[in-house]
PDB file of C-alpha atoms in Angstrom:
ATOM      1  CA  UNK A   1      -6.083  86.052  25.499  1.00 65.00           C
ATOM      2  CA  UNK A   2      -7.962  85.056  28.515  1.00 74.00           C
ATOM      3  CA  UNK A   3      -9.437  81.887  28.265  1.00 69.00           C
ATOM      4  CA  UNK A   4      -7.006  80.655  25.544  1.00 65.00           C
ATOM      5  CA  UNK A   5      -5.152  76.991  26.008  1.00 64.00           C
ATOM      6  CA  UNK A   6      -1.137  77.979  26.095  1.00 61.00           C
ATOM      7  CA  UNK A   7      -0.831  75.419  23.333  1.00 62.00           C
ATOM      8  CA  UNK A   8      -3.645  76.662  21.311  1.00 80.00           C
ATOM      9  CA  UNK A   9      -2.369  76.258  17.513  1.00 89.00           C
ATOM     10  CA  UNK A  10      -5.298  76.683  15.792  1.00 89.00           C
ATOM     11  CA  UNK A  11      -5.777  80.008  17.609  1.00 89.00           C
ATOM     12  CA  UNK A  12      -2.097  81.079  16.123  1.00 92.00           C
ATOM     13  CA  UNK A  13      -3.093  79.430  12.407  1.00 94.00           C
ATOM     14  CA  UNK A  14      -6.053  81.889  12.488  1.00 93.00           C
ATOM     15  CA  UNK A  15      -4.155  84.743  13.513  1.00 93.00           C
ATOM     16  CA  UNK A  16      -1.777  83.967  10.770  1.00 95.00           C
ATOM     17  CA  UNK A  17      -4.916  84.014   8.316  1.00 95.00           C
ATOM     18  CA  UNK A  18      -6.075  87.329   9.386  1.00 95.00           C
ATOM     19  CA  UNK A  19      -2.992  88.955   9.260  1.00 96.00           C
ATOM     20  CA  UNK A  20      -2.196  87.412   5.637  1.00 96.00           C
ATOM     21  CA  UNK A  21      -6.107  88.961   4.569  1.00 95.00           C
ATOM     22  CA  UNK A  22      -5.363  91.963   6.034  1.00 96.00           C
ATOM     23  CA  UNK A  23      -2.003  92.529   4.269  1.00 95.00           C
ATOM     24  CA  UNK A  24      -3.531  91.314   0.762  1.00 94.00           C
ATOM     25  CA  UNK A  25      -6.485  94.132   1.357  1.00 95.00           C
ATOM     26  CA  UNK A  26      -3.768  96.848   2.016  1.00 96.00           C
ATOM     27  CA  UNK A  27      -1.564  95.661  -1.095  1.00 95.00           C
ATOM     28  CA  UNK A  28       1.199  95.268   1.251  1.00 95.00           C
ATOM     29  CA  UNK A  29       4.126  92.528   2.060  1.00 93.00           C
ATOM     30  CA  UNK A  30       3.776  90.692   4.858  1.00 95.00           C
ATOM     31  CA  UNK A  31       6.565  89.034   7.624  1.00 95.00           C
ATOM     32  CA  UNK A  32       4.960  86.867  10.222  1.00 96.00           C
ATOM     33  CA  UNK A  33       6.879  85.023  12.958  1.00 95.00           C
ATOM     34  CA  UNK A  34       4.404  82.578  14.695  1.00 94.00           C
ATOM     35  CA  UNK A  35       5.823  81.115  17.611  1.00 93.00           C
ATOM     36  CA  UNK A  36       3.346  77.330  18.592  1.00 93.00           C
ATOM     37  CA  UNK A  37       4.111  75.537  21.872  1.00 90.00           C
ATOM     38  CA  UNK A  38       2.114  72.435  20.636  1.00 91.00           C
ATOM     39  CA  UNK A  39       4.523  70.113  20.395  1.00 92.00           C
ATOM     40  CA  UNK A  40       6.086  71.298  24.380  1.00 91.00           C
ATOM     41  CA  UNK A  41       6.409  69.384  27.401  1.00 91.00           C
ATOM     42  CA  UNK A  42       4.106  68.195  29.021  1.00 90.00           C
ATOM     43  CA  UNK A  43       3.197  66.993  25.416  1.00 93.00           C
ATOM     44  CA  UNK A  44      -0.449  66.911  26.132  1.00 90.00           C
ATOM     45  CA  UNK A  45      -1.390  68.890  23.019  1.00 89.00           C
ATOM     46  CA  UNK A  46      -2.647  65.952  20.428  1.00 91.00           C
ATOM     47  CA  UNK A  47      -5.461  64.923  23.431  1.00 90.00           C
ATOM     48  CA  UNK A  48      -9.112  65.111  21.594  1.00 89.00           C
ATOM     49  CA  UNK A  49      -7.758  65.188  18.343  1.00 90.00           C
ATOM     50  CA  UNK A  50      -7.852  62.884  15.359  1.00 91.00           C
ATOM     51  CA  UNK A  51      -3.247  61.762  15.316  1.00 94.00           C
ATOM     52  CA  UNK A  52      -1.923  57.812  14.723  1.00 94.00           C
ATOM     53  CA  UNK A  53      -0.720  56.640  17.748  1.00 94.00           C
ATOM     54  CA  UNK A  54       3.040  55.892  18.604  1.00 95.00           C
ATOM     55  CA  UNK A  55       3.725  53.437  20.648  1.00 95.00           C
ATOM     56  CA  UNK A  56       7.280  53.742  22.579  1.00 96.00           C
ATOM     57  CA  UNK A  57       8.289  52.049  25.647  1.00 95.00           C
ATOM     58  CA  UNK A  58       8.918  55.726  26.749  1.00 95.00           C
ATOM     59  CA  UNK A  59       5.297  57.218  27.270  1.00 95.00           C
ATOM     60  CA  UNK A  60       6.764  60.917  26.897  1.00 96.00           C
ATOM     61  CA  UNK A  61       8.215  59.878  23.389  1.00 96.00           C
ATOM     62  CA  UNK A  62       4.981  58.491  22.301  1.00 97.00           C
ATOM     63  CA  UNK A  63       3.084  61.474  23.502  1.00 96.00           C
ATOM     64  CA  UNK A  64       5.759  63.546  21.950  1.00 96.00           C
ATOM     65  CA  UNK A  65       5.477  61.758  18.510  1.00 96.00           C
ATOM     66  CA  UNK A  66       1.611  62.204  18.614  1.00 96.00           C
ATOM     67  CA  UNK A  67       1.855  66.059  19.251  1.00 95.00           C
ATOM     68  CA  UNK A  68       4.065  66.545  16.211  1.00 95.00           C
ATOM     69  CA  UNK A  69       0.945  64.936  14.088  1.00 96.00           C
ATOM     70  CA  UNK A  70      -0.851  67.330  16.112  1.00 95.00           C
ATOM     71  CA  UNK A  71       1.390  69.589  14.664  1.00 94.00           C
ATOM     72  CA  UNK A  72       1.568  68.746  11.038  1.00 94.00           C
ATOM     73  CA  UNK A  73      -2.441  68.677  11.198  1.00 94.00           C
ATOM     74  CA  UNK A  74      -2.727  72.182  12.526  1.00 93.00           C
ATOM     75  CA  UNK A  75      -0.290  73.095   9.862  1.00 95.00           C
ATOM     76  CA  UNK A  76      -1.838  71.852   6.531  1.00 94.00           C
ATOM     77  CA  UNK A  77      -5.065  73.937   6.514  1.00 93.00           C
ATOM     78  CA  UNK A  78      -2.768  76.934   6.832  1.00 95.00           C
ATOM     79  CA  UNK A  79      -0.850  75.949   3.644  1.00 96.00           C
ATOM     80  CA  UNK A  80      -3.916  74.943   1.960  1.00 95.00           C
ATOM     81  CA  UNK A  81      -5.610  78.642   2.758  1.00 95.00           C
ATOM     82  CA  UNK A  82      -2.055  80.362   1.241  1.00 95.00           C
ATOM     83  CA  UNK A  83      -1.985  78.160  -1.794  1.00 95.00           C
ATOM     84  CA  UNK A  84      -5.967  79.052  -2.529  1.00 93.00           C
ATOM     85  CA  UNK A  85      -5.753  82.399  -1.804  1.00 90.00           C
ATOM     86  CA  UNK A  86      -2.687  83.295  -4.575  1.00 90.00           C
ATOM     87  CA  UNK A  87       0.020  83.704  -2.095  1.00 93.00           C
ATOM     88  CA  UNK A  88       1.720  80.594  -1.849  1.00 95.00           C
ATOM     89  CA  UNK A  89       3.739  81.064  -4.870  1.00 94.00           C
ATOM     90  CA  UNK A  90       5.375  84.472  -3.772  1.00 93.00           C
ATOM     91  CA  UNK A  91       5.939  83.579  -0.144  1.00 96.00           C
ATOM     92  CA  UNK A  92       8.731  82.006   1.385  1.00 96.00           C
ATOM     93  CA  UNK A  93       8.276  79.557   4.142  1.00 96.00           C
ATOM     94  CA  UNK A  94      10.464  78.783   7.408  1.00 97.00           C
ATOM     95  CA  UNK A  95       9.769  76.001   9.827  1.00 96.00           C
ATOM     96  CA  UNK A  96      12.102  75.470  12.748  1.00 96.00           C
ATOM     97  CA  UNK A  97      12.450  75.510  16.337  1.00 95.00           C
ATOM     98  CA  UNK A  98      14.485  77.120  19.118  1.00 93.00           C
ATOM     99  CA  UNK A  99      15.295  73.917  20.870  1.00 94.00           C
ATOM    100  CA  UNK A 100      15.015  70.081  20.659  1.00 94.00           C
ATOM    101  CA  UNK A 101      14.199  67.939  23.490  1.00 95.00           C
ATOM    102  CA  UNK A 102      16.283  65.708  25.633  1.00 95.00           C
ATOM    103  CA  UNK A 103      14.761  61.730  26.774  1.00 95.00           C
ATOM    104  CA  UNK A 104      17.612  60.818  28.805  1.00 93.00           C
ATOM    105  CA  UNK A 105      19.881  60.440  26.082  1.00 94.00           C
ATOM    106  CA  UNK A 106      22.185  61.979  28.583  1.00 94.00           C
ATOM    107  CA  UNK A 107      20.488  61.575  31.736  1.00 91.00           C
ATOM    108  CA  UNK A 108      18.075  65.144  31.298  1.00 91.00           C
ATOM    109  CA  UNK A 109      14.974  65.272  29.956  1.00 91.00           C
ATOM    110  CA  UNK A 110      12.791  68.131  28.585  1.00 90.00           C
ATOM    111  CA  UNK A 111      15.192  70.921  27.343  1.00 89.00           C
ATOM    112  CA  UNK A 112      17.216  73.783  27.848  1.00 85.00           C
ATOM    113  CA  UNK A 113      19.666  72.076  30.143  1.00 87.00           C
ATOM    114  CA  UNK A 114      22.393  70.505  27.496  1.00 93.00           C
ATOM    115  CA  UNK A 115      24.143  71.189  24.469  1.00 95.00           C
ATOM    116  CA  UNK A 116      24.241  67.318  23.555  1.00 97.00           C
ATOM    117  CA  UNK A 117      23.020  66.893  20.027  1.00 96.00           C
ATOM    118  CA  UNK A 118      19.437  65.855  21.209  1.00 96.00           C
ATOM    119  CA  UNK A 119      19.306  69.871  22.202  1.00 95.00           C
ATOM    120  CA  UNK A 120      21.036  71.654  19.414  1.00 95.00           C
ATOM    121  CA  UNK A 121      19.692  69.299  16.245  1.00 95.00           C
ATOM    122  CA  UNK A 122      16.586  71.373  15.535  1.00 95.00           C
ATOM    123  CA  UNK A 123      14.172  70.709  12.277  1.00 94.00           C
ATOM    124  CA  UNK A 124      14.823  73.731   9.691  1.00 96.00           C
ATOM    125  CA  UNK A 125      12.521  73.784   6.530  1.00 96.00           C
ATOM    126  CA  UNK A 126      13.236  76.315   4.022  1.00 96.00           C
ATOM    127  CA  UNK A 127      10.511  76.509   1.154  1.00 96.00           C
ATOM    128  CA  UNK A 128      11.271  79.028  -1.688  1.00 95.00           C
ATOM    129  CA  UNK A 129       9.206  79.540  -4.467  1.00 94.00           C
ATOM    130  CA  UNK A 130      11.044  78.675  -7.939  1.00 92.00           C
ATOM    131  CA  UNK A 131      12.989  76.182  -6.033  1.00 92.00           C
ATOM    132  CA  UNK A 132      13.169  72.399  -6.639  1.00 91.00           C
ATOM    133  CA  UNK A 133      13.358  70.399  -2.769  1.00 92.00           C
ATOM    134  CA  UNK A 134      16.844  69.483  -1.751  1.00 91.00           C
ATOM    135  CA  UNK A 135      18.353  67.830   1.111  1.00 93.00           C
ATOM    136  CA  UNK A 136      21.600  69.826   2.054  1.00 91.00           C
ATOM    137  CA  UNK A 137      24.139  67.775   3.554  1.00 87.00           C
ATOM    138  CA  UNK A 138      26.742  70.786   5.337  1.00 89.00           C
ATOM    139  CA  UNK A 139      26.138  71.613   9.155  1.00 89.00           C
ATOM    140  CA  UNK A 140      24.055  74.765   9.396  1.00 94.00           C
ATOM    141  CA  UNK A 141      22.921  77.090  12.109  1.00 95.00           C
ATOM    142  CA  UNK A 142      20.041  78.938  13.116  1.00 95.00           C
ATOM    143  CA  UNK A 143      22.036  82.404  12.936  1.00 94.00           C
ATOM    144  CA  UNK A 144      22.100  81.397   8.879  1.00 96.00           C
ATOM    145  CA  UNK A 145      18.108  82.220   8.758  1.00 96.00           C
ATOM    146  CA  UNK A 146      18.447  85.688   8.505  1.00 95.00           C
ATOM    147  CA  UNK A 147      21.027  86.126   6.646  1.00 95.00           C
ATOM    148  CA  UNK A 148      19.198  83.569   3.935  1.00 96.00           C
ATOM    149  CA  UNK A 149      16.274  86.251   4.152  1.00 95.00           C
ATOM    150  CA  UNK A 150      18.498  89.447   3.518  1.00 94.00           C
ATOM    151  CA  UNK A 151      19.693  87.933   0.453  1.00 94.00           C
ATOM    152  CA  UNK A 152      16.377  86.949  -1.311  1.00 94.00           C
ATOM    153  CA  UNK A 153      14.685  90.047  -0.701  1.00 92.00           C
ATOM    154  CA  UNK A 154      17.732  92.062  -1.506  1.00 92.00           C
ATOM    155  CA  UNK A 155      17.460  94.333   1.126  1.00 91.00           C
ATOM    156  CA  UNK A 156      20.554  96.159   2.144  1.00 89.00           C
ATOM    157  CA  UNK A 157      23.408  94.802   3.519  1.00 84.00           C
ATOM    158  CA  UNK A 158      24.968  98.115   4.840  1.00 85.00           C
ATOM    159  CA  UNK A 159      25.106  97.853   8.512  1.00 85.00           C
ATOM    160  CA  UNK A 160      23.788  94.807   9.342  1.00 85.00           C
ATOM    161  CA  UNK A 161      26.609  92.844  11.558  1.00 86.00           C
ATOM    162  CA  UNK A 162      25.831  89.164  10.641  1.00 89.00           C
ATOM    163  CA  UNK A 163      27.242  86.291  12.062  1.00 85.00           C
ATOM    164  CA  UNK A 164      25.541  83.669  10.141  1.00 91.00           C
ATOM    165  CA  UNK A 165      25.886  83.045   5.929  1.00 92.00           C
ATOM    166  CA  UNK A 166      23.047  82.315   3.254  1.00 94.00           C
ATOM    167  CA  UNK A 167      22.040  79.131   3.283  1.00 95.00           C
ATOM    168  CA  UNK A 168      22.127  79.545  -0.302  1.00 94.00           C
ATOM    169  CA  UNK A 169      25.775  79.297  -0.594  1.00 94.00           C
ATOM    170  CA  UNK A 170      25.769  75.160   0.828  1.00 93.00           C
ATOM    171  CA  UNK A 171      22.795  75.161  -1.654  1.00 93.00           C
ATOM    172  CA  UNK A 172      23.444  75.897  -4.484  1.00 93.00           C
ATOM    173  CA  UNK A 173      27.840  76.755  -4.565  1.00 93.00           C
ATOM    174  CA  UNK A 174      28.651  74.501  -1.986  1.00 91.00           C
ATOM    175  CA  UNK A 175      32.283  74.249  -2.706  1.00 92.00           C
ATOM    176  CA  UNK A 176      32.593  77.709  -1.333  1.00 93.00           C
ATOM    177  CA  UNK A 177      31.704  76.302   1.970  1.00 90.00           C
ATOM    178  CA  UNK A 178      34.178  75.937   4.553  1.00 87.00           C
ATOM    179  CA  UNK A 179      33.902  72.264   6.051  1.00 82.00           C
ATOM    180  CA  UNK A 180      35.605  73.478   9.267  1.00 82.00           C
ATOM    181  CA  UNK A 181      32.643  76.164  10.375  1.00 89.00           C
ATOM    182  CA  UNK A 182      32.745  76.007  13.937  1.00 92.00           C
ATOM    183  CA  UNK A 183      28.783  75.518  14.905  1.00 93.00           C
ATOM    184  CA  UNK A 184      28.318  77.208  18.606  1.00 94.00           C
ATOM    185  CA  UNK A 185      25.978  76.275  21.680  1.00 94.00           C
ATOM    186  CA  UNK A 186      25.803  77.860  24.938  1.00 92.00           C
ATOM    187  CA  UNK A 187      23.355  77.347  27.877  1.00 92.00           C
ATOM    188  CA  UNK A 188      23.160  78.327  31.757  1.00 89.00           C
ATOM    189  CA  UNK A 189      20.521  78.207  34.396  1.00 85.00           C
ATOM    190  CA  UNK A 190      20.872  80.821  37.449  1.00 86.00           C
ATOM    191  CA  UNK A 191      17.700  79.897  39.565  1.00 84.00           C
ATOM    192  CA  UNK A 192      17.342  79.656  43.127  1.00 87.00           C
ATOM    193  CA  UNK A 193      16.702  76.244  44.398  1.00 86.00           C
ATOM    194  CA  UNK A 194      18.502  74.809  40.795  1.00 81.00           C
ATOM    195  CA  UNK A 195      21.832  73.830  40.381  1.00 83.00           C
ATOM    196  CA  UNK A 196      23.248  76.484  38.788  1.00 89.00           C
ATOM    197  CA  UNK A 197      25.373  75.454  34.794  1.00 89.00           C
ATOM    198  CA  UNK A 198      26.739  77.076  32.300  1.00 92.00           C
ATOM    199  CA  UNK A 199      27.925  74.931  29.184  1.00 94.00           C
ATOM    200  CA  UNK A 200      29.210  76.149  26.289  1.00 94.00           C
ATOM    201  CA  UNK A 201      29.788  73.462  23.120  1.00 96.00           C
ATOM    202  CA  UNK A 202      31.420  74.318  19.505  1.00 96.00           C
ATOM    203  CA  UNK A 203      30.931  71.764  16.447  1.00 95.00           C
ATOM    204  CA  UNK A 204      33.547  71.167  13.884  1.00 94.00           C
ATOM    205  CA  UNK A 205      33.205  68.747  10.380  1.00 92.00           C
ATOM    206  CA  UNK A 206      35.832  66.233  12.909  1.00 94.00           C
ATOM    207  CA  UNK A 207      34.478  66.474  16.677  1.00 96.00           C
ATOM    208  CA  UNK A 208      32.334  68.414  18.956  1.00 97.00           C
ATOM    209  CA  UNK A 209      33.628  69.896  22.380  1.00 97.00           C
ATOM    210  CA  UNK A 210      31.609  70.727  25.442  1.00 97.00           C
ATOM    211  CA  UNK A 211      32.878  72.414  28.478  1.00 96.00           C
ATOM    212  CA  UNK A 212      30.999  72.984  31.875  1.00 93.00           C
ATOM    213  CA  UNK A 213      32.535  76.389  32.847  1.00 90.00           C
ATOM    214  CA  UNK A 214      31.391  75.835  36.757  1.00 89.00           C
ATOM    215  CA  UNK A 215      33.310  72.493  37.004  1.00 91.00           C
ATOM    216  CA  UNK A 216      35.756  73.586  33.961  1.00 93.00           C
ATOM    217  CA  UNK A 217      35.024  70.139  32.514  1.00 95.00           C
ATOM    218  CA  UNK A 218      35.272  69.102  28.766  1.00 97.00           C
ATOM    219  CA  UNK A 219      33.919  66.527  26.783  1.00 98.00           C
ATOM    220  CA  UNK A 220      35.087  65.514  22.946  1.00 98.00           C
ATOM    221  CA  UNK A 221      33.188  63.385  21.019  1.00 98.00           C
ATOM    222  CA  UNK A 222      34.290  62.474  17.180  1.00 97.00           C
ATOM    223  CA  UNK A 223      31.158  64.230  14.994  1.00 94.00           C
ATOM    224  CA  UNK A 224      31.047  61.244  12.373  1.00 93.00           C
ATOM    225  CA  UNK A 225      31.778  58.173  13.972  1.00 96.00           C
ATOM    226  CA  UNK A 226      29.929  59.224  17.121  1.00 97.00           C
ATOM    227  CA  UNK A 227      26.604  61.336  15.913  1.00 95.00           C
ATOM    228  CA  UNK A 228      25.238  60.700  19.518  1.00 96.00           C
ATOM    229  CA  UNK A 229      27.607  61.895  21.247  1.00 97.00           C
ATOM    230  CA  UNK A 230      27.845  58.612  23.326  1.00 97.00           C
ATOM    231  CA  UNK A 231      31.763  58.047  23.584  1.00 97.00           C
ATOM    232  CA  UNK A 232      33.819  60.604  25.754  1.00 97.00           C
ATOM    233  CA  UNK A 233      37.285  60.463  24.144  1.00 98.00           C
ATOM    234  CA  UNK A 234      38.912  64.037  25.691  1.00 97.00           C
ATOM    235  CA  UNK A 235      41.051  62.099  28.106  1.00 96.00           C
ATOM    236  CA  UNK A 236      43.123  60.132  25.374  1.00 96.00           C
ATOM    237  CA  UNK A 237      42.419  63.537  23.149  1.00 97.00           C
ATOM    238  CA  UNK A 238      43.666  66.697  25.006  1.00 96.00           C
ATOM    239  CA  UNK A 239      45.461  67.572  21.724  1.00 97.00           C
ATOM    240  CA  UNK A 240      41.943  68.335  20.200  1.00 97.00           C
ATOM    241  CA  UNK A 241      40.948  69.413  23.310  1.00 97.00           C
ATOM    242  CA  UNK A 242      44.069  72.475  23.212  1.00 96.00           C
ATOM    243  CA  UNK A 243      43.151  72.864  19.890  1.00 95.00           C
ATOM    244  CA  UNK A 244      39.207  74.100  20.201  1.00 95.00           C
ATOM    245  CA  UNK A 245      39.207  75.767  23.016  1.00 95.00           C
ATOM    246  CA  UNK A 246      40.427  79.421  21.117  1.00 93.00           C
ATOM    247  CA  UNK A 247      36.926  78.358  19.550  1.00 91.00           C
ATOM    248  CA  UNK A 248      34.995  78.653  22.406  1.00 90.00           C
ATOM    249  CA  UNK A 249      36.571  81.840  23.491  1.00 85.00           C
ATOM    250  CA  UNK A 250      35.448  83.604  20.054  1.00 83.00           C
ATOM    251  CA  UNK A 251      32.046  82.795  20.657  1.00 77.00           C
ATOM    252  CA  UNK A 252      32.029  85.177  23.525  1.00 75.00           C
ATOM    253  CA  UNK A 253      32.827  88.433  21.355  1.00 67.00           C
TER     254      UNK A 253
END
């Protein structure tokens, strides 16, 4: 609303609350998506409030630290008022985000311009009642959230044209997972006055490939000895190369 900071969390923490009341009056489920830009560039968010400082020869890191303890501050009274008002217990719980952030790891900053692992390696936080916290180790995507939903409510499956899997199967039967999953990116910009880009990336257990589709470039890095994608080996690779591009092309259908 008018008047309301962009990065206003504890505006969207309170809207969460009402809605939650007004669901538990009507003896109905609920399904919230709330969407915070409190931890966005220009990372200004954490100013005036009570968050450790960071310090980081990079000021924007610092900053950036500081407005995820923003973050995790706005957050706790909103787990404290589901656990006190009985419906912590029978509510499942998703944290993630849509993007990471880029500090120059590859010469870009803010977001939305690579698919370098700085871009596509996003936070996701599954809490389910009735189960104990695990780390999963397997590669996951954020196409598997909804399918993980379907399958603990039960709701059915008829119709629904899924291109993710439950992130119950790496949880709890991993062996049925298949350790070559291709893991997609794709990103463009089409803006006047901007270079224009469209890169496309797919992620295997052995090496991630990007291509630039305007310069019909590729890049290969080796997913375990190289998690920062720091060490271009395509050139002395065009084997592997051959080999994932088919990948790419199924992403597009």
């Amino acid at each position: 609303p008018k008047g309301t900071d962009w990065r206003s969390g504890e505006y969207i923490v309170s809207n969460i609350i009402s809605a939650v009341e007004d669901a538990k009056r009507a003896k109905k489920p609920f399904f919230i998506t709330a969407h915070f830009d409190d931890v966005h560039h220009p990372y200004r968010s954490f100013m005036g409030r009570s968050v450790p400082k960071f310090p980081h020869r990079n000021r924007d890191i610092s900053y950036y630290d500081r407005c995820l303890a923003n973050m995790d501050n706005l957050l706790r009274p909103l787990f404290s008022h589901l656990r006190h008002t009985g419906v912590w217990d029978n509510t499942i719980l998703i944290i993630t985000s849509d993007h990471g952030e880029e500090f120059g790891e590859h010469g870009t900053t803010i977001h939305s311009q690579t698919c370098y692992v700085e871009s596509v390696h996003v936070p996701l936080i599954v809490r389910i009642p009735g189960f104990a916290p695990a780390r999963i180790d397997h590669r996951v995507s954020l196409v598997d959230v909804v399918p993980t939903l379907v399958e603990l409510m039960d709701l059915p499956q008829k119709g629904l044209d899924l291109d993710g899997q439950s992130l119950l199967i790496p949880a709890l039967a991993p062996e049925l997972v298949s350790e070559d999953r291709p893991i997609f990116c794709a990103i463009f910009q089409l803006l006047r006055g901007r270079k224009n880009f469209f890169i496309r990336s797919v992620r295997t257990a052995a090496h991630t490939l990007i291509h630039e589709a305007y310069s019909n470039t590729f890049e290969l890095f080796e997913s375990k000895a190289d998690p920062h994608e720091k060490n271009d080996i395509a050139a002395q690779n065009t084997s592997v190369v051959e080999t994932l591009q088919p990948l790419l092309k199924v992403a597009l259908t």
